[in-house]
CSV table of C-alpha atoms in Angstrom, one decimal:
chain,number,residue,atom,x,y,z
A,13,MET,CA,57.3,86.8,93.5
A,14,PHE,CA,58.0,87.2,97.2
A,15,LYS,CA,61.7,87.4,96.4
A,16,ALA,CA,61.1,90.0,93.7
A,17,PHE,CA,59.0,92.0,96.1
A,18,ASN,CA,61.8,92.0,98.7
A,19,MET,CA,64.4,93.0,96.0
A,20,ASN,CA,62.1,95.9,94.9
A,21,LYS,CA,61.7,96.9,98.6
A,22,ILE,CA,65.4,96.9,99.1
A,23,ALA,CA,66.0,98.9,95.9
A,24,ALA,CA,63.3,101.4,97.0
A,25,THR,CA,65.0,101.8,100.4
A,26,ILE,CA,68.4,102.4,98.9
A,27,LEU,CA,66.9,104.9,96.5
A,28,LEU,CA,65.1,106.7,99.4
A,29,PHE,CA,68.4,106.9,101.4
A,30,GLY,CA,70.2,108.2,98.3
A,31,LEU,CA,67.6,110.9,97.8
A,32,CYS,CA,67.7,111.9,101.4
A,33,GLY,CA,71.5,112.2,101.2
A,34,ALA,CA,71.3,114.2,98.1
A,35,ALA,CA,68.8,116.5,99.7
A,36,GLN,CA,70.9,117.0,102.8
A,37,ALA,CA,73.9,117.8,100.6
A,38,GLN,CA,71.8,120.2,98.5
A,39,PHE,CA,70.7,122.2,101.6
A,40,GLN,CA,74.0,122.2,103.3
A,41,SER,CA,74.6,125.6,104.9
A,42,ASP,CA,77.2,128.1,103.7
A,43,ASP,CA,78.9,127.8,107.1
A,44,GLU,CA,79.4,124.1,106.6
A,45,VAL,CA,80.8,124.6,103.1
A,46,VAL,CA,83.3,127.1,104.5
A,47,ALA,CA,84.2,124.7,107.4
A,48,ALA,CA,84.8,121.9,104.9
A,49,ALA,CA,87.0,124.1,102.8
A,50,LEU,CA,89.1,125.0,105.9
A,51,ASN,CA,89.4,121.4,106.9
A,52,GLN,CA,90.6,120.5,103.5
A,53,LYS,CA,93.2,123.2,103.6
A,54,LYS,CA,94.3,121.9,107.1
A,55,PHE,CA,94.5,118.4,105.7
A,56,SER,CA,96.8,119.5,102.9
A,57,GLN,CA,99.2,121.0,105.5
A,58,ASN,CA,100.0,117.8,107.3
A,59,LEU,CA,99.9,114.0,107.1
A,60,GLY,CA,97.7,113.3,110.1
A,61,ARG,CA,98.1,112.3,113.8
A,62,HIS,CA,99.2,108.7,113.6
A,63,HIS,CA,101.6,107.0,111.2
A,64,ILE,CA,102.9,103.5,110.5
A,65,SER,CA,105.7,103.3,107.9
A,66,LEU,CA,107.2,100.2,106.3
A,67,GLY,CA,110.5,100.5,104.6
A,68,LEU,CA,110.4,97.6,102.1
A,69,LEU,CA,113.0,98.4,99.4
A,70,GLY,CA,116.4,99.5,100.6
A,71,TYR,CA,120.2,99.5,100.2
A,72,PHE,CA,122.7,99.5,103.0
A,73,LYS,CA,126.5,99.8,103.0
A,74,SER,CA,128.6,99.0,106.1
A,75,THR,CA,131.5,101.5,106.4
A,76,SER,CA,133.5,99.9,109.2
A,77,GLY,CA,135.3,97.2,107.1
A,78,ASP,CA,134.4,94.5,109.7
A,79,PHE,CA,132.5,92.6,107.1
A,80,GLU,CA,135.0,92.8,104.2
A,81,LEU,CA,137.1,89.6,104.1
A,82,PRO,CA,139.5,88.6,101.3
A,83,GLY,CA,137.2,87.2,98.6
A,84,PHE,CA,134.1,87.5,100.9
A,85,ASP,CA,132.4,90.8,101.1
A,86,LEU,CA,129.2,91.1,103.3
A,87,SER,CA,129.4,94.9,103.7
A,88,GLN,CA,126.6,95.6,101.2
A,89,GLY,CA,123.1,94.4,101.6
A,90,THR,CA,119.4,95.4,101.9
A,91,GLY,CA,117.9,97.8,104.5
A,92,GLN,CA,114.4,97.8,106.0
A,93,PHE,CA,112.6,99.7,108.7
A,94,LEU,CA,109.3,99.7,110.6
A,95,ASN,CA,108.1,102.6,112.7
A,96,TYR,CA,105.1,104.1,114.4
A,97,ARG,CA,104.9,107.9,114.9
A,98,TYR,CA,102.6,110.1,116.9
A,99,SER,CA,102.4,113.7,115.8
A,100,PHE,CA,102.2,116.3,118.6
A,101,ASP,CA,101.6,118.9,115.9
A,102,LYS,CA,102.5,119.3,112.3
A,103,ASN,CA,106.2,119.9,113.1
A,104,ILE,CA,107.1,117.3,115.8
A,105,ASP,CA,106.6,113.5,115.9
A,106,LEU,CA,107.6,110.9,118.5
A,107,ALA,CA,108.7,107.7,116.8
A,108,VAL,CA,109.2,104.1,117.8
A,109,ASP,CA,111.6,102.8,115.2
A,110,VAL,CA,112.9,99.4,114.2
A,111,ARG,CA,115.7,99.3,111.6
A,112,ALA,CA,117.8,96.5,110.2
A,113,TRP,CA,120.1,95.6,107.4
A,114,GLY,CA,121.2,92.2,106.1
A,115,SER,CA,123.6,90.7,103.6
A,116,GLU,CA,124.3,87.1,102.4
A,117,LYS,CA,126.7,85.6,100.0
A,118,GLU,CA,128.1,82.2,99.0
A,119,VAL,CA,131.6,81.7,97.7
A,120,SER,CA,133.0,78.3,96.7
A,121,GLY,CA,130.2,76.5,98.6
A,122,ILE,CA,130.8,78.6,101.8
A,123,SER,CA,127.8,80.8,102.8
A,124,GLY,CA,127.9,83.9,104.9
A,125,GLU,CA,125.1,85.9,106.4
A,126,ILE,CA,124.9,89.0,108.6
A,127,VAL,CA,121.8,90.7,110.1
A,128,ALA,CA,122.1,93.7,112.3
A,129,GLY,CA,120.0,96.6,113.4
A,130,GLY,CA,118.2,98.2,116.3
A,131,VAL,CA,115.0,99.0,118.2
A,132,GLY,CA,114.6,102.4,119.7
A,133,VAL,CA,112.8,105.7,120.0
A,134,GLY,CA,113.3,108.9,118.1
A,135,LEU,CA,112.2,112.4,117.5
A,136,ARG,CA,111.2,113.6,114.0
A,137,LEU,CA,111.2,117.2,112.9
A,138,ASN,CA,108.9,118.0,110.0
A,139,SER,CA,109.8,120.9,107.8
A,140,SER,CA,107.3,123.1,105.9
A,141,ASN,CA,105.7,121.1,103.2
A,142,ILE,CA,106.6,121.8,99.5
A,143,GLY,CA,103.2,122.2,97.8
A,144,GLU,CA,100.5,119.9,99.0
A,145,ARG,CA,102.2,116.6,98.6
A,146,ILE,CA,105.9,116.7,99.6
A,147,PHE,CA,106.7,116.8,103.3
A,148,PRO,CA,110.4,117.0,104.2
A,149,TYR,CA,111.7,115.6,107.6
A,150,ILE,CA,114.7,114.6,109.6
A,151,GLN,CA,114.7,112.1,112.5
A,152,VAL,CA,117.2,111.2,115.2
A,153,ASN,CA,117.0,107.9,117.1
A,154,ALA,CA,118.6,106.1,120.0
A,155,TYR,CA,118.7,102.3,119.5
A,156,SER,CA,119.4,99.1,121.3
A,157,THR,CA,121.5,97.4,118.6
A,158,THR,CA,121.9,93.7,117.9
A,159,GLU,CA,123.9,91.6,115.5
A,160,GLU,CA,123.8,88.0,114.3
A,161,TRP,CA,126.2,86.5,111.8
A,162,LYS,CA,127.1,83.2,110.2
A,163,LEU,CA,130.1,82.1,108.1
A,164,GLY,CA,130.3,78.5,107.1
A,165,PRO,CA,130.2,76.4,110.3
A,166,PHE,CA,130.8,79.4,112.5
A,167,SER,CA,128.2,81.8,113.9
A,168,GLY,CA,127.8,84.4,116.6
A,169,ARG,CA,125.3,86.8,118.1
A,170,ASN,CA,125.5,89.4,120.9
A,171,GLU,CA,123.8,88.4,124.1
A,172,ASP,CA,123.6,91.9,125.5
A,173,PRO,CA,122.3,94.7,123.2
A,174,GLU,CA,124.5,97.8,122.9
A,175,ILE,CA,123.4,101.4,122.7
A,176,GLY,CA,123.6,102.9,119.2
A,177,PHE,CA,122.1,105.9,117.4
A,178,GLY,CA,120.8,106.7,114.0
A,179,VAL,CA,119.8,109.6,111.7
A,180,ASN,CA,117.4,109.5,108.8
A,181,GLY,CA,115.8,112.1,106.6
A,182,GLY,CA,114.0,112.6,103.4
A,183,PHE,CA,110.5,113.2,102.1
A,184,GLU,CA,107.0,111.8,102.5
A,185,ILE,CA,105.1,112.1,99.3
A,186,LYS,CA,101.4,112.1,99.9
A,187,LEU,CA,99.3,110.0,97.5
A,188,GLY,CA,96.0,110.5,99.4
A,189,LYS,CA,94.5,111.1,102.8
A,190,LEU,CA,95.7,107.7,104.2
A,191,ILE,CA,98.8,106.8,102.1
A,192,SER,CA,102.2,108.4,101.5
A,193,ILE,CA,105.5,107.2,100.2
A,194,PRO,CA,108.7,107.8,102.2
A,195,LEU,CA,112.0,108.3,100.4
A,196,GLU,CA,114.8,108.6,102.9
A,197,ALA,CA,118.6,108.3,103.4
A,198,ASN,CA,119.8,107.0,106.8
A,199,TYR,CA,122.8,106.4,108.9
A,200,LEU,CA,123.2,103.8,111.7
A,201,TYR,CA,125.9,103.6,114.3
A,202,GLY,CA,126.3,100.6,116.6
A,203,LYS,CA,128.9,98.1,117.9
A,204,PRO,CA,127.0,95.1,119.4
A,205,LEU,CA,129.7,92.6,118.3
A,206,ASP,CA,131.3,94.2,115.3
A,207,ASP,CA,131.0,97.7,114.1
A,208,VAL,CA,127.7,97.5,112.1
A,209,SER,CA,127.7,101.3,111.3
A,210,GLY,CA,126.9,102.5,107.8
A,211,TYR,CA,124.5,104.3,105.5
A,212,GLY,CA,121.6,103.4,103.3
A,213,PHE,CA,118.6,104.5,101.2
A,214,THR,CA,115.1,103.1,101.7
A,215,THR,CA,111.6,103.6,100.3
A,216,GLY,CA,108.3,101.9,101.2
A,217,VAL,CA,104.8,103.0,102.2
A,218,SER,CA,103.2,104.9,105.1
A,219,PHE,CA,99.7,104.8,106.5
A,220,ASN,CA,98.4,108.0,108.1
A,221,TRP,CA,95.2,108.7,110.0
A,222,GLY,CA,93.8,111.1,112.6
A,223,ASP,CA,93.7,114.9,112.6
A,224,VAL,CA,96.3,117.4,113.7
A,225,ASN,CA,94.8,120.7,114.8
């Protein structure tokens, strides 16, 4: 019985809070309603202040020819990225960008692998949104590029990173207040050991939060 009393007490408390909340919403002033509508409009015009994006599904093609051997082609592989962006306003973001591509193949029992990419900073320019959900952008980056490869019993990696650069652009498709989907094309240039330059396409997920005035 004591347990039932406590359960009833909890239920009554929850009901009381619910009624209070409903009453507060019912008597919300007209000014607050207008402010909420303006905030909603502002929300629809940008993605927020902070952003973390993960590029999970991607394709990359090396264009240098350095990874195309007779009967052994490592020039095509997967591309991924991870970045954090801070929006100064709805048009300009500062980005910390990590980008990589990799390829592996086995021919006649001989395996080959290549992983290359860079860590750097970039500047993103956001164009005017298309409707309420599509946000075009272009981003330029400067990278410290690295490379590691393996072919049968041989392997190599650069000890000193080299400067490279990259350009990526596309769309963020807003799914909700906190989540959007990036669809982008990208180009990477760098020569840490070999020429790892090439182009790719990537999609993934972005997490957005904070307000941009």
